[in-house]
Amino acid sequence: MVTRTNLISRRMALKFRQLSISAVGSLKIKLLLLCCFVFTLTLLASRTPSFLGWGQESVPSLDRTSSKGYTLLINTWKRYDLLKQSISHYTTCPGLDSIHIVWSEPNPPSDLLVKYLNHAVKSNTKDGRYAELVFDINKEDSLNNRFKELKDPITDAVFSIDDDIIFPCKTVEFAYTVWRSAPDTMVGFVPRIHLLDPSSEKENSYIYGGWWPVWWTGTYSMILSKASFFHIKYLRMYSNEMPSSLLEYVKKNRNCEDIAMSFLVANATSAPPIWAKGKIYEIGSTGISSLGGHSDKRTECVNRFVSEFGRMPLIPTTVKAVDSRGTWFW
Ligand SMILES: *[C@@H]1O[C@H](CO)[C@@H](O)[C@H](O)[C@H]1NC(C)=O
């Protein structure tokens, strides 16, 4: 009899243990499910503000009316397809006020090209008006042409670009917003760095650092003018206040006008530029940066400009501007 009761109680104990094990198991699963749920919720909430009832209508829209927009300053050289593609794209962007095409070819733009571009501009009317299109024709072929003073500037903001890269309107708008919060600063998408040359005996000897050192160190001190916003006053300063020997050097070597502009702005502001995050699409690949020996030439420019300015004005920074709507967890 004793053994029988024993057996029963043992069986019950076993059963109880199985029960409690499965209870703990389901608790874990529940916790896991809860985590998944919270995670999904956070993801959804950060992606779409409307998910939690914060619809777009309750968020004040980014104000564009208080500014006059920006002037697109595009540098081109015998690549009409790229030029057409670029202009057609940018005319669809809000905030675009006017387009200045820096033209340094010996022949003026063909009627066909002018007609095509004018049509592209006019087919993208916004609020009953369209962007003004101007060819800035230059007699001589010099890289300094790209920063010539504009005759009738309407906007404070200049968006300087090469004809072989395209940025989505959203990216441009974002950089423009960043620029408006710091209008003296250069804001753009292609960062570069100057590094101290450890092999040189001279104290202030530098090396031009391309994409790799920027990526590796997360540090930059220049924003290239092939894709950047800056204040229109810097065009005047570039032509009128830059040492003429420096302008001559840029013209002769057909290089480094963008580094010169970075020096000019850094010298004037004593502050670093701002790197804005954005999508880049390269539509051509015949730029000078793909040619060999490019980096050595750029290093030469940096050291040359340091001696022209009498000091190194560039200031390194690690700050990067990011659109908070595009990041899902702060
Ligand atoms: C650099 O800045 C100083 C002080 O503002 C100014 O006097 C000088 O002319 C600037 N140099 C160049 C080359 O612009």
Short mmCIF file of C-alpha atoms and ligand atoms in Angstrom, two decimals:
data_model
loop_
_atom_site.label_atom_id
_atom_site.label_comp_id
_atom_site.label_asym_id
_atom_site.label_seq_id
_atom_site.Cartn_x
_atom_site.Cartn_y
_atom_site.Cartn_z
CA MET A 1 0.00 0.00 0.00
CA VAL A 2 2.80 2.33 0.97
CA THR A 3 4.67 1.68 -2.20
CA ARG A 4 1.58 2.34 -4.28
CA THR A 5 0.91 5.77 -2.72
CA ASN A 6 4.61 6.48 -3.16
CA LEU A 7 4.38 5.63 -6.81
CA ILE A 8 1.35 7.86 -7.30
CA SER A 9 2.94 10.84 -5.58
CA ARG A 10 6.12 10.31 -7.57
CA ARG A 11 4.13 10.30 -10.79
CA MET A 12 2.35 13.46 -9.73
CA ALA A 13 5.63 15.16 -8.90
CA LEU A 14 6.95 14.22 -12.33
CA LYS A 15 3.85 15.55 -14.03
CA PHE A 16 4.08 18.75 -12.03
CA ARG A 17 7.67 19.25 -13.07
CA GLN A 18 6.78 18.76 -16.73
CA LEU A 19 4.01 21.28 -16.34
CA SER A 20 6.26 23.89 -14.76
CA ILE A 21 8.91 23.35 -17.44
CA SER A 22 6.43 23.94 -20.21
CA ALA A 23 5.12 26.99 -18.32
CA VAL A 24 8.63 28.49 -18.20
CA GLY A 25 9.03 27.64 -21.89
CA SER A 26 5.86 29.46 -22.90
CA LEU A 27 6.85 32.43 -20.74
CA LYS A 28 10.08 32.71 -22.70
CA ILE A 29 8.20 32.53 -25.96
CA LYS A 30 5.81 35.19 -24.76
CA LEU A 31 8.71 37.45 -23.79
CA LEU A 32 10.27 36.88 -27.18
CA LEU A 33 7.00 37.68 -28.91
CA LEU A 34 6.66 40.82 -26.82
CA CYS A 35 10.16 41.91 -27.82
CA CYS A 36 9.35 41.30 -31.48
CA PHE A 37 6.17 43.28 -31.11
CA VAL A 38 7.86 46.25 -29.44
CA PHE A 39 10.63 46.15 -32.02
CA THR A 40 8.15 46.15 -34.91
CA LEU A 41 6.22 48.95 -33.28
CA THR A 42 9.34 51.06 -32.87
CA LEU A 43 10.34 50.37 -36.45
CA LEU A 44 6.94 51.32 -37.78
CA ALA A 45 6.71 54.37 -35.57
CA SER A 46 10.08 55.66 -36.68
CA ARG A 47 9.44 54.95 -40.35
CA THR A 48 6.00 56.47 -40.57
CA PRO A 49 5.05 59.15 -38.08
CA SER A 50 1.43 58.70 -39.16
CA PHE A 51 1.44 55.24 -37.61
CA LEU A 52 0.98 56.67 -34.13
CA GLY A 53 -1.51 59.27 -35.21
CA TRP A 54 1.18 61.86 -35.84
CA GLY A 55 0.15 62.39 -39.41
CA GLN A 56 2.07 64.53 -41.83
CA GLU A 57 -0.62 67.15 -41.41
CA SER A 58 0.17 67.59 -37.71
CA VAL A 59 3.91 68.00 -38.36
CA PRO A 60 4.69 71.51 -39.62
CA SER A 61 6.15 71.18 -43.09
CA LEU A 62 9.73 72.32 -43.62
CA ASP A 63 9.52 75.98 -44.47
CA ARG A 64 10.59 76.86 -47.98
CA THR A 65 8.77 80.13 -48.41
CA SER A 66 11.11 82.17 -46.23
CA SER A 67 13.99 81.56 -48.60
CA LYS A 68 14.43 82.46 -52.21
CA GLY A 69 15.80 79.12 -53.23
CA TYR A 70 19.20 78.40 -54.69
CA THR A 71 21.14 78.97 -57.88
CA LEU A 72 22.42 75.86 -59.59
CA LEU A 73 25.96 76.46 -60.81
CA ILE A 74 26.92 73.67 -63.14
CA ASN A 75 30.32 73.16 -64.69
CA THR A 76 30.37 71.31 -67.99
CA TRP A 77 32.76 70.44 -70.78
CA LYS A 78 31.66 68.86 -74.05
CA ARG A 79 29.36 66.32 -72.49
CA TYR A 80 26.00 67.42 -73.78
CA ASP A 81 24.17 64.23 -72.90
CA LEU A 82 25.24 64.52 -69.28
CA LEU A 83 24.33 68.20 -69.23
CA LYS A 84 20.86 67.48 -70.62
CA GLN A 85 20.35 64.69 -68.12
CA SER A 86 21.47 66.84 -65.17
CA ILE A 87 19.45 69.91 -66.07
CA SER A 88 16.32 67.88 -66.83
CA HIS A 89 16.63 66.31 -63.41
CA TYR A 90 17.32 69.42 -61.33
CA THR A 91 14.48 71.40 -62.89
CA THR A 92 12.13 68.99 -61.10
CA CYS A 93 13.56 69.90 -57.67
CA PRO A 94 11.68 72.39 -55.50
CA GLY A 95 13.83 75.29 -54.31
CA LEU A 96 15.65 75.66 -57.61
CA ASP A 97 15.60 79.32 -58.59
CA SER A 98 17.99 79.63 -61.49
CA ILE A 99 20.55 77.66 -63.44
CA HIS A 100 23.94 78.99 -64.47
CA ILE A 101 25.90 76.85 -66.90
CA VAL A 102 29.60 77.62 -66.85
CA TRP A 103 30.60 77.42 -70.50
CA SER A 104 34.30 77.49 -71.37
CA GLU A 105 34.30 75.79 -74.75
CA PRO A 106 35.66 77.64 -77.78
CA ASN A 107 32.30 77.40 -79.57
CA PRO A 108 29.10 78.77 -78.07
CA PRO A 109 26.34 76.29 -77.18
CA SER A 110 24.45 75.05 -80.23
CA ASP A 111 20.90 76.25 -80.90
CA LEU A 112 19.72 72.69 -80.56
CA LEU A 113 21.19 72.35 -77.06
CA VAL A 114 19.82 75.70 -75.93
CA LYS A 115 16.39 74.77 -77.27
CA TYR A 116 16.44 71.41 -75.54
CA LEU A 117 17.45 72.85 -72.18
CA ASN A 118 14.95 75.70 -72.36
CA HIS A 119 12.25 73.18 -73.08
CA ALA A 120 13.35 71.05 -70.11
CA VAL A 121 13.19 74.08 -67.83
CA LYS A 122 9.79 75.24 -69.04
CA SER A 123 8.19 71.83 -68.85
CA ASN A 124 8.81 71.82 -65.11
CA THR A 125 6.88 74.86 -64.02
CA LYS A 126 6.32 75.25 -60.31
CA ASP A 127 3.59 77.58 -59.04
CA GLY A 128 3.36 79.27 -62.42
CA ARG A 129 7.05 80.06 -62.69
CA TYR A 130 10.08 78.20 -63.88
CA ALA A 131 13.79 78.45 -63.20
CA GLU A 132 15.83 80.93 -65.17
CA LEU A 133 18.47 79.38 -67.44
CA VAL A 134 21.67 81.30 -68.15
CA PHE A 135 24.80 80.33 -70.07
CA ASP A 136 27.86 82.03 -68.62
CA ILE A 137 30.07 82.09 -71.72
CA ASN A 138 33.78 82.46 -71.06
CA LYS A 139 36.39 83.46 -73.60
CA GLU A 140 39.27 81.55 -72.08
CA ASP A 141 39.24 78.02 -70.79
CA SER A 142 40.15 78.15 -67.12
CA LEU A 143 38.97 76.25 -64.08
CA ASN A 144 38.63 79.59 -62.32
CA ASN A 145 35.63 80.26 -64.59
CA ARG A 146 33.58 78.01 -62.41
CA PHE A 147 33.75 80.54 -59.57
CA LYS A 148 33.28 83.76 -61.52
CA GLU A 149 31.08 86.33 -59.88
CA LEU A 150 27.47 86.08 -61.11
CA LYS A 151 26.09 89.22 -62.69
CA ASP A 152 22.61 89.47 -61.21
CA PRO A 153 22.56 87.16 -58.24
CA ILE A 154 19.07 86.58 -56.92
CA THR A 155 19.68 83.95 -54.30
CA ASP A 156 22.18 83.76 -51.47
CA ALA A 157 22.66 80.06 -51.94
CA VAL A 158 24.73 78.52 -54.70
CA PHE A 159 24.56 74.81 -55.40
CA SER A 160 27.74 74.04 -57.25
CA ILE A 161 27.91 70.75 -59.15
CA ASP A 162 29.72 68.87 -61.89
CA ASP A 163 27.72 67.57 -64.81
CA ASP A 164 28.53 63.92 -64.14
CA ILE A 165 26.90 63.37 -60.77
CA ILE A 166 23.23 63.52 -59.91
CA PHE A 167 21.63 63.89 -56.51
CA PRO A 168 17.97 63.11 -55.85
CA CYS A 169 15.90 66.23 -55.12
CA LYS A 170 15.38 65.03 -51.55
CA THR A 171 19.12 64.92 -50.96
CA VAL A 172 19.56 68.41 -52.44
CA GLU A 173 16.72 69.78 -50.34
CA PHE A 174 18.27 68.33 -47.22
CA ALA A 175 21.69 69.84 -47.89
CA TYR A 176 20.00 73.15 -48.64
CA THR A 177 18.28 73.03 -45.25
CA VAL A 178 21.59 72.30 -43.56
CA TRP A 179 23.22 75.19 -45.41
CA ARG A 180 20.47 77.58 -44.32
CA SER A 181 21.27 76.84 -40.70
CA ALA A 182 24.92 77.72 -41.40
CA PRO A 183 25.00 80.00 -44.48
CA ASP A 184 28.69 80.93 -44.19
CA THR A 185 29.73 77.30 -44.28
CA MET A 186 30.26 74.98 -47.20
CA VAL A 187 27.80 72.10 -47.10
CA GLY A 188 28.14 69.17 -49.44
CA PHE A 189 28.48 65.53 -50.21
CA VAL A 190 32.10 64.85 -51.14
CA PRO A 191 34.47 65.20 -48.16
CA ARG A 192 38.27 65.21 -48.34
CA ILE A 193 41.01 65.56 -45.73
CA HIS A 194 44.48 67.05 -45.41
CA LEU A 195 46.96 64.92 -43.48
CA LEU A 196 50.33 65.76 -41.96
CA ASP A 197 53.13 64.28 -44.04
CA PRO A 198 55.19 62.17 -41.59
CA SER A 199 58.00 61.56 -44.08
CA SER A 200 58.73 65.22 -44.67
CA GLU A 201 61.39 67.08 -42.69
CA LYS A 202 59.53 70.32 -43.12
CA GLU A 203 57.12 71.03 -40.30
CA ASN A 204 54.06 72.11 -42.24
CA SER A 205 54.00 69.58 -45.01
CA TYR A 206 50.70 67.98 -45.90
CA ILE A 207 49.22 65.17 -47.94
CA TYR A 208 45.89 65.36 -49.72
CA GLY A 209 43.66 62.54 -48.52
CA GLY A 210 40.99 61.15 -50.81
CA TRP A 211 38.05 58.95 -50.02
CA TRP A 212 39.94 56.18 -48.17
CA PRO A 213 41.47 58.22 -45.34
CA VAL A 214 38.15 59.99 -44.85
CA TRP A 215 36.37 56.65 -44.62
CA TRP A 216 39.03 55.17 -42.34
CA THR A 217 39.28 58.07 -39.88
CA GLY A 218 35.78 59.54 -40.23
CA THR A 219 37.51 62.91 -40.42
CA TYR A 220 37.43 65.53 -43.17
CA SER A 221 38.43 69.15 -43.65
CA MET A 222 37.24 69.98 -47.16
CA ILE A 223 34.00 69.63 -49.10
CA LEU A 224 34.55 69.51 -52.82
CA SER A 225 32.73 72.09 -54.91
CA LYS A 226 31.62 69.44 -57.39
CA ALA A 227 28.69 68.93 -55.06
CA SER A 228 28.21 71.63 -52.45
CA PHE A 229 26.19 74.56 -51.23
CA PHE A 230 27.93 77.81 -50.37
CA HIS A 231 27.10 81.49 -50.05
CA ILE A 232 27.17 83.53 -53.24
CA LYS A 233 29.61 86.02 -51.67
CA TYR A 234 32.39 83.46 -52.00
CA LEU A 235 32.23 83.76 -55.79
CA ARG A 236 33.06 87.45 -55.47
CA MET A 237 35.81 86.70 -52.98
CA TYR A 238 37.26 83.95 -55.17
CA SER A 239 37.64 86.27 -58.15
CA ASN A 240 38.63 89.42 -56.29
CA GLU A 241 40.38 88.51 -53.05
CA MET A 242 42.29 85.38 -53.89
CA PRO A 243 46.03 85.95 -54.51
CA SER A 244 46.45 86.22 -58.28
CA SER A 245 49.43 83.87 -58.17
CA LEU A 246 47.10 81.21 -56.76
CA LEU A 247 44.52 81.75 -59.51
CA GLU A 248 47.30 81.58 -62.06
CA TYR A 249 48.50 78.30 -60.56
CA VAL A 250 44.98 76.78 -60.78
CA LYS A 251 44.62 77.88 -64.38
CA LYS A 252 48.02 76.60 -65.44
CA ASN A 253 47.73 73.23 -63.73
CA ARG A 254 44.08 72.72 -64.64
CA ASN A 255 43.37 71.42 -61.19
CA CYS A 256 42.56 72.24 -57.56
CA GLU A 257 40.05 75.08 -57.97
CA ASP A 258 37.89 73.14 -55.51
CA ILE A 259 40.69 72.93 -52.94
CA ALA A 260 41.26 76.66 -53.40
CA MET A 261 37.58 77.33 -52.66
CA SER A 262 37.79 75.19 -49.52
CA PHE A 263 40.82 77.23 -48.38
CA LEU A 264 39.01 80.49 -49.09
CA VAL A 265 35.92 79.57 -47.06
CA ALA A 266 37.94 78.06 -44.19
CA ASN A 267 40.13 81.17 -44.07
CA ALA A 268 37.07 83.40 -43.92
CA THR A 269 35.10 81.40 -41.35
CA SER A 270 37.78 79.73 -39.20
CA ALA A 271 35.39 76.80 -39.13
CA PRO A 272 35.16 73.39 -40.77
CA PRO A 273 32.67 72.61 -43.57
CA ILE A 274 29.68 70.32 -43.12
CA TRP A 275 29.32 66.93 -44.73
CA ALA A 276 25.70 66.13 -45.50
CA LYS A 277 24.58 62.58 -45.97
CA GLY A 278 22.89 61.85 -49.27
CA LYS A 279 22.56 59.55 -52.22
CA ILE A 280 24.96 60.09 -55.13
CA TYR A 281 24.55 58.78 -58.66
CA GLU A 282 27.53 59.00 -60.99
CA ILE A 283 26.38 59.26 -64.58
CA GLY A 284 29.78 59.72 -66.25
CA SER A 285 33.22 58.44 -65.35
CA THR A 286 35.72 60.47 -67.31
CA GLY A 287 36.53 63.11 -64.70
CA ILE A 288 40.13 64.09 -63.99
CA SER A 289 40.06 62.23 -60.67
CA SER A 290 40.21 58.92 -62.54
CA LEU A 291 43.50 59.88 -64.17
CA GLY A 292 46.76 58.69 -62.64
CA GLY A 293 48.97 60.99 -60.57
CA HIS A 294 45.93 62.94 -59.49
CA SER A 295 46.62 62.60 -55.78
CA ASP A 296 50.22 63.85 -56.07
CA LYS A 297 49.04 66.92 -57.92
CA ARG A 298 46.43 67.59 -55.26
CA THR A 299 49.04 67.23 -52.51
CA GLU A 300 51.17 69.77 -54.35
CA CYS A 301 48.20 72.13 -54.48
CA VAL A 302 47.53 71.87 -50.75
CA ASN A 303 51.14 72.72 -49.88
CA ARG A 304 51.26 75.48 -52.44
CA PHE A 305 48.06 77.05 -51.06
CA VAL A 306 49.36 76.82 -47.48
CA SER A 307 52.33 78.95 -48.46
CA GLU A 308 50.05 81.37 -50.37
CA PHE A 309 47.76 81.79 -47.35
CA GLY A 310 50.68 81.88 -44.92
CA ARG A 311 49.04 79.19 -42.80
CA MET A 312 46.88 76.08 -42.99
CA PRO A 313 43.29 77.39 -42.70
CA LEU A 314 41.54 74.00 -43.06
CA ILE A 315 40.01 72.63 -39.86
CA PRO A 316 39.30 68.91 -39.49
CA THR A 317 35.96 67.73 -38.17
CA THR A 318 34.02 64.50 -37.71
CA VAL A 319 30.51 65.95 -37.79
CA LYS A 320 28.09 64.60 -40.37
CA ALA A 321 24.60 65.98 -40.96
CA VAL A 322 21.91 63.33 -41.30
CA ASP A 323 18.19 63.69 -41.99
CA SER A 324 16.58 62.41 -38.79
CA ARG A 325 13.53 61.24 -40.69
CA GLY A 326 15.70 58.68 -42.43
CA THR A 327 17.24 57.17 -39.31
CA TRP A 328 14.98 54.76 -37.50
CA PHE A 329 16.38 54.82 -33.98
CA TRP A 330 17.54 58.33 -33.10
C1 LIG B 1 42.43 85.16 -44.90
O1 LIG B 1 41.79 85.79 -43.81
C2 LIG B 1 42.44 86.94 -43.36
C3 LIG B 1 41.74 87.40 -42.09
O2 LIG B 1 40.38 87.46 -42.24
C4 LIG B 1 42.40 87.98 -44.45
O3 LIG B 1 43.02 89.18 -44.03
C5 LIG B 1 43.09 87.44 -45.68
O4 LIG B 1 42.99 88.34 -46.75
C6 LIG B 1 42.52 86.10 -46.08
N1 LIG B 1 43.37 85.49 -47.09
C7 LIG B 1 42.92 85.20 -48.31
C8 LIG B 1 43.92 84.67 -49.25
O5 LIG B 1 41.75 85.32 -48.63
#
